[in-house]
CSV table of C-alpha atoms in Angstrom, one decimal:
chain,number,residue,atom,x,y,z
R,6,MET,CA,-10.5,-89.0,-2.9
R,7,ALA,CA,-7.7,-91.3,-1.2
R,8,ASN,CA,-7.6,-93.2,-4.3
R,9,GLU,CA,-7.0,-89.8,-6.5
R,10,ILE,CA,-4.3,-89.0,-4.5
R,11,PHE,CA,-2.5,-92.0,-4.8
R,12,ILE,CA,-3.4,-91.6,-8.6
R,13,CYS,CA,-1.5,-88.3,-9.0
R,14,HIS,CA,1.5,-89.4,-7.0
R,15,ASN,CA,2.1,-92.3,-9.3
R,16,CYS,CA,0.5,-90.8,-12.5
R,17,PRO,CA,2.5,-90.9,-15.9
R,18,MET,CA,2.1,-86.9,-15.7
R,19,THR,CA,4.1,-86.8,-12.5
R,20,ARG,CA,6.7,-89.3,-13.8
R,21,THR,CA,6.8,-87.0,-17.1
R,22,MET,CA,7.4,-83.9,-15.2
R,23,ALA,CA,10.4,-86.1,-13.2
R,24,THR,CA,12.2,-87.0,-16.6
R,25,ILE,CA,11.7,-83.7,-18.6
R,26,GLY,CA,10.2,-81.1,-16.4
R,27,THR,CA,13.1,-78.8,-15.9
R,28,LYS,CA,12.8,-75.4,-18.2
R,29,TRP,CA,15.9,-76.6,-19.9
R,30,LYS,CA,15.5,-80.6,-20.9
R,31,PRO,CA,12.7,-79.7,-23.3
R,32,ILE,CA,14.6,-77.1,-25.2
R,33,ILE,CA,18.1,-79.3,-24.9
R,34,ILE,CA,15.8,-82.1,-26.6
R,35,TYR,CA,14.6,-79.9,-29.0
R,36,THR,CA,18.0,-78.2,-29.7
R,37,ILE,CA,19.4,-81.7,-30.7
R,38,GLY,CA,16.6,-82.9,-32.7
R,39,LEU,CA,17.7,-85.3,-35.5
R,40,LYS,CA,21.3,-84.5,-35.6
R,41,GLN,CA,24.3,-85.7,-34.0
R,42,GLN,CA,25.6,-82.6,-32.4
R,43,ARG,CA,28.8,-81.5,-30.4
R,44,PHE,CA,28.3,-80.3,-26.9
R,45,GLY,CA,29.9,-76.9,-27.7
R,46,LEU,CA,27.2,-76.5,-30.7
R,47,ILE,CA,24.2,-77.0,-28.2
R,48,HIS,CA,25.7,-75.0,-25.9
R,49,ALA,CA,26.1,-71.8,-28.5
R,50,LYS,CA,22.5,-72.6,-29.6
R,51,MET,CA,20.8,-72.5,-26.2
R,52,GLY,CA,23.0,-69.4,-25.5
R,53,LEU,CA,21.6,-68.8,-22.0
R,54,ILE,CA,22.4,-72.0,-20.3
R,55,SER,CA,26.0,-72.4,-18.4
R,56,LYS,CA,28.2,-75.3,-19.7
R,57,LYS,CA,28.0,-76.6,-15.8
R,58,ILE,CA,24.0,-76.8,-16.0
R,59,LEU,CA,24.1,-78.1,-19.8
R,60,THR,CA,26.6,-81.0,-18.5
R,61,GLU,CA,24.0,-82.0,-15.7
R,62,GLN,CA,21.1,-81.5,-17.6
R,63,LEU,CA,22.5,-83.8,-20.1
R,64,LYS,CA,23.9,-86.5,-17.8
R,65,GLU,CA,20.3,-86.6,-16.5
R,66,LEU,CA,18.7,-87.1,-20.1
R,67,GLU,CA,21.5,-89.9,-20.9
R,68,GLU,CA,20.4,-91.8,-17.4
R,69,ASP,CA,17.0,-91.6,-18.4
R,70,GLY,CA,17.7,-93.3,-21.9
R,71,ILE,CA,16.7,-90.1,-23.7
R,72,VAL,CA,19.9,-89.1,-25.1
R,73,LYS,CA,23.0,-90.9,-26.3
R,74,ARG,CA,26.6,-89.4,-25.6
R,75,GLU,CA,29.4,-90.4,-27.9
R,76,ALA,CA,32.9,-89.5,-27.1
R,77,PHE,CA,35.7,-89.5,-29.5
R,78,ARG,CA,39.5,-90.0,-28.8
R,79,GLU,CA,40.9,-87.0,-30.3
R,80,MET,CA,42.7,-84.1,-29.7
R,81,PRO,CA,41.1,-81.8,-28.9
R,82,PRO,CA,38.4,-84.5,-27.5
R,83,ARG,CA,35.1,-84.5,-29.0
R,84,VAL,CA,31.8,-85.2,-27.6
R,85,GLU,CA,28.5,-85.6,-29.8
R,86,TYR,CA,24.7,-85.9,-28.5
R,87,THR,CA,22.1,-87.6,-30.2
R,88,LEU,CA,18.3,-88.5,-29.2
R,89,THR,CA,17.4,-92.2,-28.4
R,90,ASP,CA,14.5,-93.8,-30.2
R,91,LYS,CA,13.0,-92.6,-27.0
R,92,GLY,CA,14.0,-89.4,-27.0
R,93,LEU,CA,13.1,-88.7,-30.6
R,94,GLU,CA,9.4,-89.8,-30.0
R,95,LEU,CA,9.1,-87.0,-27.8
R,96,LEU,CA,9.9,-84.4,-31.1
R,97,PRO,CA,6.6,-84.4,-32.4
R,98,ILE,CA,4.9,-83.8,-29.2
R,99,LEU,CA,7.5,-81.0,-28.2
R,100,ASN,CA,6.6,-79.5,-31.9
R,101,LEU,CA,2.9,-79.3,-30.9
R,102,LEU,CA,3.6,-77.5,-27.7
R,103,THR,CA,5.7,-74.9,-30.3
R,104,GLU,CA,2.5,-74.7,-32.5
R,105,TRP,CA,0.3,-74.3,-29.5
R,106,ASN,CA,2.9,-71.2,-28.4
R,107,SER,CA,3.1,-69.7,-31.5
R,108,ARG,CA,-1.0,-69.5,-32.0
R,109,HIS,CA,-1.7,-67.9,-29.0
R,110,HIS,CA,1.8,-65.6,-29.1
R,111,GLN,CA,0.3,-64.3,-32.4
R,112,ALA,CA,-2.9,-64.1,-30.8
R,113,ASP,CA,-1.7,-62.0,-27.6
R,114,PHE,CA,-0.3,-59.6,-30.2
R,115,LYS,CA,-3.1,-58.9,-32.2
E,174,MET,CA,25.4,-70.3,-36.3
E,175,ALA,CA,24.6,-66.7,-35.5
E,176,ASN,CA,21.3,-67.4,-36.6
E,177,GLU,CA,20.7,-70.0,-35.3
E,178,ILE,CA,21.7,-68.8,-31.3
E,179,PHE,CA,19.0,-66.1,-32.9
E,180,ILE,CA,16.2,-68.7,-33.7
E,181,CYS,CA,16.9,-70.5,-29.8
E,182,HIS,CA,16.5,-67.3,-27.8
E,183,ASN,CA,13.4,-66.2,-29.5
E,184,CYS,CA,11.9,-70.0,-30.4
E,185,PRO,CA,8.5,-71.1,-29.4
E,186,MET,CA,10.4,-73.8,-27.5
E,187,THR,CA,12.0,-71.3,-25.3
E,188,ARG,CA,8.7,-69.2,-25.1
E,189,THR,CA,7.0,-72.3,-24.0
E,190,MET,CA,9.1,-73.5,-21.3
E,191,ALA,CA,8.9,-69.8,-20.1
E,192,THR,CA,5.2,-70.2,-19.6
E,193,ILE,CA,4.9,-74.1,-18.5
E,194,GLY,CA,8.1,-75.1,-17.8
E,195,THR,CA,8.0,-76.0,-14.3
E,196,LYS,CA,7.8,-79.4,-13.0
E,197,TRP,CA,4.3,-78.4,-11.4
E,198,LYS,CA,2.5,-76.5,-14.1
E,199,PRO,CA,1.8,-79.3,-16.5
E,200,ILE,CA,0.9,-81.4,-13.3
E,201,ILE,CA,-1.6,-78.2,-12.4
E,202,ILE,CA,-3.1,-78.2,-15.5
E,203,TYR,CA,-3.5,-81.9,-15.7
E,204,THR,CA,-5.2,-82.1,-12.4
E,205,ILE,CA,-7.4,-79.6,-13.3
E,206,GLY,CA,-8.6,-81.0,-16.9
E,207,LEU,CA,-12.0,-80.5,-18.0
E,208,LYS,CA,-13.6,-79.7,-14.4
E,209,GLN,CA,-13.8,-76.7,-12.2
E,210,GLN,CA,-12.2,-77.5,-9.2
E,211,ARG,CA,-11.6,-76.3,-5.9
E,212,PHE,CA,-8.4,-74.8,-4.6
E,213,GLY,CA,-8.6,-77.2,-1.8
E,214,LEU,CA,-9.2,-80.2,-4.4
E,215,ILE,CA,-6.3,-79.5,-6.5
E,216,HIS,CA,-4.0,-79.0,-3.8
E,217,ALA,CA,-5.3,-82.6,-2.3
E,218,LYS,CA,-5.0,-84.4,-5.5
E,219,MET,CA,-1.7,-82.9,-6.2
E,220,GLY,CA,-0.5,-84.0,-2.4
E,221,LEU,CA,3.1,-82.9,-2.7
E,222,ILE,CA,2.9,-79.4,-3.4
E,223,SER,CA,2.8,-76.7,-0.9
E,224,LYS,CA,-0.1,-74.3,-0.8
E,225,LYS,CA,2.2,-71.4,-1.3
E,226,ILE,CA,3.6,-72.8,-4.2
E,227,LEU,CA,0.4,-74.2,-5.7
E,228,THR,CA,-1.0,-70.6,-4.9
E,229,GLU,CA,2.2,-68.9,-7.1
E,230,GLN,CA,2.0,-71.4,-9.9
E,231,LEU,CA,-1.6,-70.7,-10.4
E,232,LYS,CA,-1.5,-67.1,-10.3
E,233,GLU,CA,1.1,-67.2,-13.0
E,234,LEU,CA,-1.1,-69.8,-15.1
E,235,GLU,CA,-4.0,-67.4,-14.8
E,236,GLU,CA,-1.5,-64.2,-15.9
E,237,ASP,CA,-0.7,-66.3,-18.8
E,238,GLY,CA,-4.3,-67.3,-19.9
E,239,ILE,CA,-4.1,-71.0,-19.0
E,240,VAL,CA,-6.3,-70.7,-16.0
E,241,LYS,CA,-9.4,-69.1,-15.0
E,242,ARG,CA,-9.9,-68.3,-11.4
E,243,GLU,CA,-13.5,-67.7,-9.8
E,244,ALA,CA,-13.8,-66.5,-6.1
E,245,PHE,CA,-17.8,-66.8,-4.9
E,246,ARG,CA,-18.5,-64.7,-1.7
E,247,GLU,CA,-19.3,-67.3,0.5
E,248,MET,CA,-18.6,-68.2,4.0
E,249,PRO,CA,-16.0,-69.9,3.8
E,250,PRO,CA,-15.3,-68.4,0.8
E,251,ARG,CA,-14.7,-70.5,-2.2
E,252,VAL,CA,-12.0,-70.2,-5.1
E,253,GLU,CA,-12.3,-72.5,-8.0
E,254,TYR,CA,-10.3,-72.9,-11.2
E,255,THR,CA,-11.0,-73.9,-14.7
E,256,LEU,CA,-8.8,-74.0,-18.1
E,257,THR,CA,-9.4,-71.7,-20.2
E,258,ASP,CA,-9.4,-72.3,-24.2
E,259,LYS,CA,-5.9,-71.9,-24.3
E,260,GLY,CA,-5.0,-74.1,-21.5
E,261,LEU,CA,-7.6,-76.9,-22.8
E,262,GLU,CA,-6.0,-76.8,-25.7
E,263,LEU,CA,-2.8,-78.2,-23.9
E,264,LEU,CA,-4.7,-81.2,-22.4
E,265,PRO,CA,-4.2,-83.5,-25.5
E,266,ILE,CA,-0.6,-82.7,-25.7
E,267,LEU,CA,0.0,-83.4,-22.1
E,268,ASN,CA,-1.9,-86.4,-22.5
E,269,LEU,CA,0.6,-87.7,-25.4
E,270,LEU,CA,3.4,-86.8,-23.2
E,271,THR,CA,1.7,-89.3,-20.5
E,272,GLU,CA,1.5,-91.9,-23.1
E,273,TRP,CA,5.0,-91.5,-24.1
E,274,ASN,CA,5.8,-91.8,-20.4
E,275,SER,CA,3.7,-95.1,-20.2
E,276,ARG,CA,5.2,-96.5,-23.1
E,277,HIS,CA,8.9,-96.3,-21.8
E,278,HIS,CA,7.9,-96.8,-18.0
E,279,GLN,CA,6.3,-100.3,-18.9
E,280,ALA,CA,9.6,-100.8,-21.1
E,281,ASP,CA,12.0,-100.1,-18.7
E,282,PHE,CA,10.3,-102.8,-16.2
E,283,LYS,CA,10.2,-105.8,-18.5
């Protein structure tokens, strides 16, 4: 049992949730998807998130190598985000999650 | 664009995160796994979660049809949890997430 506790503190699931385990991060990753997206568009698509929280979450995703930020020296300044290879690998997994939800969402309303 | 905003508010990803998008829930699902597990054992395996939070999270997972709770009329009382079919379907997806993490966790330390 001591071994199991040790495993759980260090397990990939715990590490995964430390990386993407917020309500917003998977939605941000899903919203960026395969495109290069402007900050304002990500914010508009997500709708319910504040700009402050979105900025913080994107910064953490960038620090974890999931999102790449590119700032263009224009007037007005333009900042765009893409998923890195590491981030792109999450898309099919997040798709499985949404398929799981859709299956049961339909079932719940039958 | 108005259409995209509409999609995002109602999209399966947003609904999925409303269901399992807390730091703890995927770890709880992963910890219960294929077994019928006592509350105390889930708590011990997870280690860092308080009993109060674990109780709340399990209750929400039960309400969302992901976890089944069984109380045995014994002294001392025994409460055990299993995943429902809906919950079991999440296991292979969570496994993909942990594999993703393990791949990059190793890469980050190379």
